[in-house]
Tab-separated table of C-alpha atoms in Angstrom:
chain	number	residue	atom	x	y	z
A	1	UNK	CA	-6.093	6.042	3.582
A	2	UNK	CA	-3.977	6.734	0.953
A	3	UNK	CA	-5.847	6.188	-2.395
A	4	UNK	CA	-4.753	5.750	-5.351
A	5	UNK	CA	-6.437	5.297	-9.097
A	6	UNK	CA	-4.726	2.704	-11.201
A	7	UNK	CA	-5.212	1.490	-14.691
A	8	UNK	CA	-4.946	-1.920	-16.117
A	9	UNK	CA	-1.625	-3.162	-15.829
A	10	UNK	CA	-0.493	-0.613	-13.619
A	11	UNK	CA	1.107	-1.405	-9.939
A	12	UNK	CA	1.010	-0.873	-6.571
A	13	UNK	CA	4.507	-1.656	-4.677
A	14	UNK	CA	4.502	-1.656	-0.691
A	15	UNK	CA	7.659	-2.418	1.022
A	16	UNK	CA	9.409	-1.647	4.397
A	17	UNK	CA	9.521	2.028	4.743
A	18	UNK	CA	13.832	3.155	5.369
A	19	UNK	CA	12.958	4.494	8.787
A	20	UNK	CA	12.129	0.286	9.809
A	21	UNK	CA	14.754	-1.325	12.413
A	22	UNK	CA	16.186	-3.914	10.587
A	23	UNK	CA	15.157	-6.887	11.903
A	24	UNK	CA	11.493	-6.340	12.790
A	25	UNK	CA	9.982	-9.306	13.329
A	26	UNK	CA	6.704	-9.657	10.927
A	27	UNK	CA	4.740	-9.948	14.057
A	28	UNK	CA	5.801	-6.615	15.063
A	29	UNK	CA	5.412	-4.704	11.538
A	30	UNK	CA	1.724	-6.005	11.901
A	31	UNK	CA	0.375	-5.659	15.860
A	32	UNK	CA	-1.936	-3.054	14.981
A	33	UNK	CA	-3.738	-5.075	12.016
A	34	UNK	CA	-3.368	-5.795	9.031
A	35	UNK	CA	-2.794	-4.127	5.852
A	36	UNK	CA	-6.463	-3.393	4.413
A	37	UNK	CA	-6.473	-2.664	0.602
A	38	UNK	CA	-10.354	-1.348	-0.494
A	39	UNK	CA	-11.906	-0.860	-3.957
A	40	UNK	CA	-13.412	2.391	-3.906
A	41	UNK	CA	-14.770	2.870	-7.199
A	42	UNK	CA	-14.255	0.919	-11.006
A	43	UNK	CA	-14.769	3.765	-13.908
A	44	UNK	CA	-13.732	2.203	-17.415
A	45	UNK	CA	-10.871	1.455	-17.601
A	46	UNK	CA	-9.943	3.102	-13.707
A	47	UNK	CA	-9.411	1.932	-10.408
A	48	UNK	CA	-10.032	4.086	-7.515
A	49	UNK	CA	-7.716	1.886	-4.373
A	50	UNK	CA	-8.002	2.810	-0.847
A	51	UNK	CA	-4.735	0.970	1.515
A	52	UNK	CA	-4.439	1.774	5.322
A	53	UNK	CA	-0.834	0.455	6.576
A	54	UNK	CA	1.206	0.774	8.944
A	55	UNK	CA	3.379	3.923	8.742
A	56	UNK	CA	6.514	1.467	9.162
A	57	UNK	CA	5.569	0.964	5.405
A	58	UNK	CA	5.661	2.736	1.895
A	59	UNK	CA	3.339	2.570	-0.273
A	60	UNK	CA	4.103	4.070	-4.146
A	61	UNK	CA	2.367	4.009	-7.760
A	62	UNK	CA	4.902	1.481	-9.828
A	63	UNK	CA	6.239	4.570	-11.851
A	64	UNK	CA	7.821	6.375	-8.649
A	65	UNK	CA	8.594	3.130	-7.054
């Protein structure tokens, strides 16, 4: 599980990784299950978010995407 801390108004991007074969169907992409997003903690204006996703997806904070 990847855990990121975000503040109000900050974003997380999820997009296909460069290694994903072009033409991969949505069914193939999610063959092992859906993306799981869990709010793990809230402290003031910060939230910790856990993400479990296939390795064929890239997850990035807004400032590095």
